[in-house]
PDB file of C-alpha atoms in Angstrom:
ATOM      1  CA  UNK A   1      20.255 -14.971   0.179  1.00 93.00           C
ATOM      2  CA  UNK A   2      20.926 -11.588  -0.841  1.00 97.00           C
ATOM      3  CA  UNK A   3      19.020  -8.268   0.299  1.00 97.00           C
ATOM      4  CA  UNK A   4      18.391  -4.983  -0.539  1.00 98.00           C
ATOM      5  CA  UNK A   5      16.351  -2.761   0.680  1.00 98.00           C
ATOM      6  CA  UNK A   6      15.165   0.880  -0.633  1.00 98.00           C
ATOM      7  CA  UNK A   7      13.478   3.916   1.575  1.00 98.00           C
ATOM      8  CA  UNK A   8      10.845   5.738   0.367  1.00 99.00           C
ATOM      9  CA  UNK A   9       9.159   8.689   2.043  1.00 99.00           C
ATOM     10  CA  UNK A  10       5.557   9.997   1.215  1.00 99.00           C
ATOM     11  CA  UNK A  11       2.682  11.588   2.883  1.00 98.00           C
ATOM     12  CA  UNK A  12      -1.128  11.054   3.084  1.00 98.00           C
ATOM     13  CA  UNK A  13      -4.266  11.369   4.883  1.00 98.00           C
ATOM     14  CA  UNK A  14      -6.711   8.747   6.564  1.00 98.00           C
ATOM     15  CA  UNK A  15      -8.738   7.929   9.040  1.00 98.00           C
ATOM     16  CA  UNK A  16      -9.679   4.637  10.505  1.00 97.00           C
ATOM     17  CA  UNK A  17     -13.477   3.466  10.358  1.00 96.00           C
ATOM     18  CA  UNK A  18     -15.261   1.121  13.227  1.00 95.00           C
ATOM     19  CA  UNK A  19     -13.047   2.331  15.522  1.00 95.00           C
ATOM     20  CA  UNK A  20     -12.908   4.214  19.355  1.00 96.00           C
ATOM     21  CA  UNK A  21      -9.688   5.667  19.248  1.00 95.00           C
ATOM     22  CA  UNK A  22      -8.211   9.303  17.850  1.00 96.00           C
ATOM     23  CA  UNK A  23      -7.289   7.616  14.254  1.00 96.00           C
ATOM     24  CA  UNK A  24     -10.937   8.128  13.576  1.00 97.00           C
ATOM     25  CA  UNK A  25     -10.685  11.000  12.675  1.00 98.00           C
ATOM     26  CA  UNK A  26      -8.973  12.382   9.252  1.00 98.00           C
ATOM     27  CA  UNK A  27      -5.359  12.948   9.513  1.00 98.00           C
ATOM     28  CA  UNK A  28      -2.381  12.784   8.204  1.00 98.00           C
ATOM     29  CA  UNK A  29       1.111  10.890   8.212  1.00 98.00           C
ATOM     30  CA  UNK A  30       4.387  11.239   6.833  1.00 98.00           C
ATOM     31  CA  UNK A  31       5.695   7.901   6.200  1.00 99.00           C
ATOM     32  CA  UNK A  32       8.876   6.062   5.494  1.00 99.00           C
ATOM     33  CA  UNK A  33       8.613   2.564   3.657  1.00 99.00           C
ATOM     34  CA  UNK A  34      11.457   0.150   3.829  1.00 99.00           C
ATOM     35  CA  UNK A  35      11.431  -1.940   0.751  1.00 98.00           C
ATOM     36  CA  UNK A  36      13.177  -5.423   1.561  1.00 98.00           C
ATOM     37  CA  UNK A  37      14.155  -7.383  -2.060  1.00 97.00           C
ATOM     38  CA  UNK A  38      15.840 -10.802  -2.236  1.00 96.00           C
ATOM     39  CA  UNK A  39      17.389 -12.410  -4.819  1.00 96.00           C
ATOM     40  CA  UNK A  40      19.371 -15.864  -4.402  1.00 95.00           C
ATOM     41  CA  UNK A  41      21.710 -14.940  -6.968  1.00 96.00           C
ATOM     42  CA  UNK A  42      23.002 -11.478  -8.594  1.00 96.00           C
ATOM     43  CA  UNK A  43      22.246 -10.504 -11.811  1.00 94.00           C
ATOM     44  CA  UNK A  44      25.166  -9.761 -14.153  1.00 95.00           C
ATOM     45  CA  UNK A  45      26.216  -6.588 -12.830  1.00 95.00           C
ATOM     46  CA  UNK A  46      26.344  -8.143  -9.198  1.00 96.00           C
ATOM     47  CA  UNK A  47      23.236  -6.575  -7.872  1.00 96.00           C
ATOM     48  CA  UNK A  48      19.694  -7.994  -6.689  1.00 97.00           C
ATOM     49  CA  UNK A  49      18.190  -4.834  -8.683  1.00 96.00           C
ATOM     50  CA  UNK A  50      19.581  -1.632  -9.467  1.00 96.00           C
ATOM     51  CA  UNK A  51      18.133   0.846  -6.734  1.00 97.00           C
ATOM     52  CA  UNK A  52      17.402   3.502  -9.541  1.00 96.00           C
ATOM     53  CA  UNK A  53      15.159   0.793 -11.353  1.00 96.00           C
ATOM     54  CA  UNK A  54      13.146   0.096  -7.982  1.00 96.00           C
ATOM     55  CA  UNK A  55      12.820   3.824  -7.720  1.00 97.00           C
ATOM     56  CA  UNK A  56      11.658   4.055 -11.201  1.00 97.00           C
ATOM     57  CA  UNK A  57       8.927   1.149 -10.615  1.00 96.00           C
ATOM     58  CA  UNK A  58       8.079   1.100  -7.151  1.00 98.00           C
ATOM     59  CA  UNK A  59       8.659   5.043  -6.430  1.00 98.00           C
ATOM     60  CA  UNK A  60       6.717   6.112  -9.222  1.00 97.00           C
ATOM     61  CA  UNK A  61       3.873   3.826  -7.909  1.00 98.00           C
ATOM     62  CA  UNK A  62       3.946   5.537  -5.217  1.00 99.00           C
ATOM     63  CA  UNK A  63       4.124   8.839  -6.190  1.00 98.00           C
ATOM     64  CA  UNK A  64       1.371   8.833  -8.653  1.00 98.00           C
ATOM     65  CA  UNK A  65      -0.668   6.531  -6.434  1.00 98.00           C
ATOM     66  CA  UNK A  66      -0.350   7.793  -2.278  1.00 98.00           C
ATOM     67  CA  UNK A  67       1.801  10.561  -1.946  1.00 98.00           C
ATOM     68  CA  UNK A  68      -0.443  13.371  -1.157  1.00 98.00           C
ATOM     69  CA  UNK A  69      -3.595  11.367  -1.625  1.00 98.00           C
ATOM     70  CA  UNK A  70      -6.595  10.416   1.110  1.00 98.00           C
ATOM     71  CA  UNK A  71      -6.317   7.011   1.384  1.00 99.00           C
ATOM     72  CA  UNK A  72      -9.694   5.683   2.764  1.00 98.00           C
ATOM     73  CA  UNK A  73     -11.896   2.410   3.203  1.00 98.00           C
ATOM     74  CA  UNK A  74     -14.508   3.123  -0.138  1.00 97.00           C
ATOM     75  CA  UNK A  75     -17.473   2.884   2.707  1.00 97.00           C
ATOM     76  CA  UNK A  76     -16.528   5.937   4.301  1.00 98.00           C
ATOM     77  CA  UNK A  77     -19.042   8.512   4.213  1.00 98.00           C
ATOM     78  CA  UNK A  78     -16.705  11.018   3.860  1.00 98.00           C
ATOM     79  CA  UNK A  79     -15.873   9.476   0.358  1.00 98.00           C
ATOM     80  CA  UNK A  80     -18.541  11.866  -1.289  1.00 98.00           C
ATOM     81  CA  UNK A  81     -18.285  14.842  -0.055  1.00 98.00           C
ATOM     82  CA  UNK A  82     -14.170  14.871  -0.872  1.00 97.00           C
ATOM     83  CA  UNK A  83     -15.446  14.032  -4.521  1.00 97.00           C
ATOM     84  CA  UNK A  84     -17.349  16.789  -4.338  1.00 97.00           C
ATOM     85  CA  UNK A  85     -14.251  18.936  -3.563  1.00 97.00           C
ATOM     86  CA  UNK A  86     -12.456  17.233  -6.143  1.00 96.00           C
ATOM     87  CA  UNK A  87     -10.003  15.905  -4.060  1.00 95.00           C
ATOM     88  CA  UNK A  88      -8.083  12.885  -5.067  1.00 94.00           C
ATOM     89  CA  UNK A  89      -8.682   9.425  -3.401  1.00 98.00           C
ATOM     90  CA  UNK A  90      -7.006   5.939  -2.991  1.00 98.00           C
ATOM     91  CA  UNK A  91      -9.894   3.766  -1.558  1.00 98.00           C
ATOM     92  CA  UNK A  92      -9.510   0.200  -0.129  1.00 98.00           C
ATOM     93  CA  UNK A  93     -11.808  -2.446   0.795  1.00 97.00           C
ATOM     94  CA  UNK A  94     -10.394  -2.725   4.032  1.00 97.00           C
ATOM     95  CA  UNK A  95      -9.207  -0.224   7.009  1.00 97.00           C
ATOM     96  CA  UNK A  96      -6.464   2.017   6.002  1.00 98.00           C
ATOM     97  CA  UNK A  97      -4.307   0.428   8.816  1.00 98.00           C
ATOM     98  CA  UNK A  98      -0.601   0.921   8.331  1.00 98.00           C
ATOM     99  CA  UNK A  99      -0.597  -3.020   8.451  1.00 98.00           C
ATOM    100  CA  UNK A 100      -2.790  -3.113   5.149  1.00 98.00           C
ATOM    101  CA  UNK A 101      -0.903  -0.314   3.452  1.00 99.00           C
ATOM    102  CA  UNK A 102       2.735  -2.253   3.992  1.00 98.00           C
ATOM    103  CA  UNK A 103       1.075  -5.556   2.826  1.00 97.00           C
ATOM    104  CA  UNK A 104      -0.426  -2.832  -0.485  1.00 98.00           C
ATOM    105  CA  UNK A 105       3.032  -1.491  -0.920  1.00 98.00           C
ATOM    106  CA  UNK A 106       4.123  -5.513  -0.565  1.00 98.00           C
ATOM    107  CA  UNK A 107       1.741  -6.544  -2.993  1.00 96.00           C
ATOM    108  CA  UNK A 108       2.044  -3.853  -5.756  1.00 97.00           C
ATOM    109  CA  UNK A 109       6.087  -4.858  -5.651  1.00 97.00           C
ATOM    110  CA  UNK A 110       5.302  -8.080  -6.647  1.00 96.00           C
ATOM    111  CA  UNK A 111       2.623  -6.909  -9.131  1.00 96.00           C
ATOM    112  CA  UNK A 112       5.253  -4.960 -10.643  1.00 97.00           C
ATOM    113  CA  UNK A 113       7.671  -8.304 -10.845  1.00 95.00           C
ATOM    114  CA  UNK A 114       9.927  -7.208  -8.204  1.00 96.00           C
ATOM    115  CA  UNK A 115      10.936  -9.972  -5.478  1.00 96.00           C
ATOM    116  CA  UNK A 116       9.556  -8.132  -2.561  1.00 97.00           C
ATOM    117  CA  UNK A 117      10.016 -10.375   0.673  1.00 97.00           C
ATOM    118  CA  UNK A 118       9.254  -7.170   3.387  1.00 98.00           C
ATOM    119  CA  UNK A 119       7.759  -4.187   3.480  1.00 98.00           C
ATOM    120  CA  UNK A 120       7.987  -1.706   7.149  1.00 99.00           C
ATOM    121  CA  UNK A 121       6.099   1.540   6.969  1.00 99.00           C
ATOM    122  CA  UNK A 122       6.461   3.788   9.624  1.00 99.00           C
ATOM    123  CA  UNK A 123       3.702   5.897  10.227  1.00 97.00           C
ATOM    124  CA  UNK A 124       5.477   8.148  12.886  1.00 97.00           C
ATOM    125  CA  UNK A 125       8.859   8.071  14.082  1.00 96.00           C
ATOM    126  CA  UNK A 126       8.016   5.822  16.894  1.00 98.00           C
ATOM    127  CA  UNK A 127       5.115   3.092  15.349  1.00 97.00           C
ATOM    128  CA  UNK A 128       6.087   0.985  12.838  1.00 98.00           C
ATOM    129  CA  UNK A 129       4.152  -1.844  11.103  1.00 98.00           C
ATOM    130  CA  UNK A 130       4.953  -4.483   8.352  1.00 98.00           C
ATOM    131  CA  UNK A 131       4.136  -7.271   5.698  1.00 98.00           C
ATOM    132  CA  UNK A 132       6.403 -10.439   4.890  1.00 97.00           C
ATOM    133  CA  UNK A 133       5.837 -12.416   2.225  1.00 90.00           C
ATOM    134  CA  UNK A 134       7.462 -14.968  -0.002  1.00 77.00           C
ATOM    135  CA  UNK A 135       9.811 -13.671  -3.024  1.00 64.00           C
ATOM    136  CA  UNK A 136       7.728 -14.558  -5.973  1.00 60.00           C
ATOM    137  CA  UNK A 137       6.921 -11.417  -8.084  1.00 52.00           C
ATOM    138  CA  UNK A 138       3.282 -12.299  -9.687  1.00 41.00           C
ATOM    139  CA  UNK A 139       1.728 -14.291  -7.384  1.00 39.00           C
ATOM    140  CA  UNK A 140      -1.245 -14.867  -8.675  1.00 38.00           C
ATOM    141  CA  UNK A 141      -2.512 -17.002  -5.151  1.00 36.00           C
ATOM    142  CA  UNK A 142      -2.396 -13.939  -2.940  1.00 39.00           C
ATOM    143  CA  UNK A 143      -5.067 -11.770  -2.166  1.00 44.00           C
ATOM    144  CA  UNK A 144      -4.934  -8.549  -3.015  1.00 45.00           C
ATOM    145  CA  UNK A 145      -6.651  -5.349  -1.525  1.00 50.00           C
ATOM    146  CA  UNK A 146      -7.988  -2.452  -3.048  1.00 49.00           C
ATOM    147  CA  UNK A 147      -7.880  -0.609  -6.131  1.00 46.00           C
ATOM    148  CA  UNK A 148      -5.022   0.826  -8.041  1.00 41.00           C
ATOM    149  CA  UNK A 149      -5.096   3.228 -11.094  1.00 38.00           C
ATOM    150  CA  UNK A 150      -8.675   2.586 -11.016  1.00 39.00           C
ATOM    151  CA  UNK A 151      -8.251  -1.629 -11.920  1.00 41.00           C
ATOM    152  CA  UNK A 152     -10.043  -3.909  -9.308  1.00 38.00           C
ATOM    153  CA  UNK A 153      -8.070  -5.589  -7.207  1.00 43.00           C
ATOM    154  CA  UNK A 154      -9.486  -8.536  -5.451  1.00 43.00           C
ATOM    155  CA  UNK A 155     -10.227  -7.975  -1.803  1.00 43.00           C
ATOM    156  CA  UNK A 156      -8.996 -10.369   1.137  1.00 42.00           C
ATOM    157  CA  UNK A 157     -11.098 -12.466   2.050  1.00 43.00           C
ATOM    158  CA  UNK A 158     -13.478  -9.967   5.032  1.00 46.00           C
ATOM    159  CA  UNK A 159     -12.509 -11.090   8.730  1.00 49.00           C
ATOM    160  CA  UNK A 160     -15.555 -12.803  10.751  1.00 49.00           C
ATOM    161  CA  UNK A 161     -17.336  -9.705  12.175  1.00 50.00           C
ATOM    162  CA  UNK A 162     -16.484  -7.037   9.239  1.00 48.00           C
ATOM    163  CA  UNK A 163     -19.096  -5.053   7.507  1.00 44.00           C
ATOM    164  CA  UNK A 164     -19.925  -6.114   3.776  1.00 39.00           C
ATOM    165  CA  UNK A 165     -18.371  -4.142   1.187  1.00 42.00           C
ATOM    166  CA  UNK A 166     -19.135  -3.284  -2.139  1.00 37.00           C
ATOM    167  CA  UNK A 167     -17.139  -3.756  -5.709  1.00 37.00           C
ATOM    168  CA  UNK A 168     -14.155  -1.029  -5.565  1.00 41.00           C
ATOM    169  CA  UNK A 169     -14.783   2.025  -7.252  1.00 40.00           C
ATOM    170  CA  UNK A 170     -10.889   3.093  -7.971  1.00 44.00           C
ATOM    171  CA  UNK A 171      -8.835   6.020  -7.762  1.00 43.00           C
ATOM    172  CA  UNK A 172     -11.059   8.932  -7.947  1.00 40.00           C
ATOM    173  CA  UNK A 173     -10.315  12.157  -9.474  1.00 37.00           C
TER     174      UNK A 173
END
């Protein structure tokens, strides 16, 4: 099998609801995402993907999408008020864990047809986390989390024990 993988660096803002520890409150990270692709066989040019076209789909994503952006669970009550301020949100149906944003990050690779098999996102120098997953670009089995560019993506199904949510709301300007 061959591999490549791509870093990309952003920052953003959370905080981590139903929970004791410091991430409760709102803070911020600036993260590094390793983007593992695999390909059984090269394309014509002898490469898994061009790194400039994984830049130019997955980077952009991320750009437009988390880089500089609160990313929140959509029943925080803080939601509001930063709408009020006109800030700019990325909500999600679950926790904004570093675990759910590399299986996001995982997910919207394969959304965008990329054969995404790994995703590690470190959240400090020290704490990484990550999402594995089979090759197949458009899974349409796996469950997604979220909302992107404002389009519902399907939530996971909840954990026993976790609140009920409500339909996403989207990106919110």
């Amino acid at each position: 099998m061959f591999q490549v993988v791509r870093k990309f660096q952003f920052c953003y803002g959370h905080r981590l609801l139903w929970y004791e520890g410091k991430c409760r409150f709102l803070h911020g990270h600036n993260a590094i995402a390793h983007i593992a692709l695999e390909a059984s066989r090269l394309n014509p040019q002898g490469m898994v993907l061009d790194f400039g076209e994984l830049k130019r789909r997955l980077g952009q994503w991320i750009e437009e999408n988390l880089d500089h952006r609160m990313i929140l669970h959509r029943l925080d009550p803080v939601v509001p008020i930063l709408q009020e301020a006109g800030e700019t949100l990325f909500l999600l149906d679950v926790n904004p864990t570093a675990e759910h944003l590399a299986q996001l990050l995982y997910q919207e690779g394969v959304r965008l047809g990329l054969p995404v098999v790994e995703v590690a996102l470190w959240e400090t120098p020290h704490c990484r986390a990550g999402f594995r997953g089979p090759a197949l670009a458009n899974n349409s089995q796996m469950g997604q989390i979220g909302c992107i560019n404002g389009q519902l993506i399907p939530p996971r199904n909840p954990a026993p024990g976790q609140p009920p949510t409500l339909p996403p709301s989207g990106q919110i300007q």
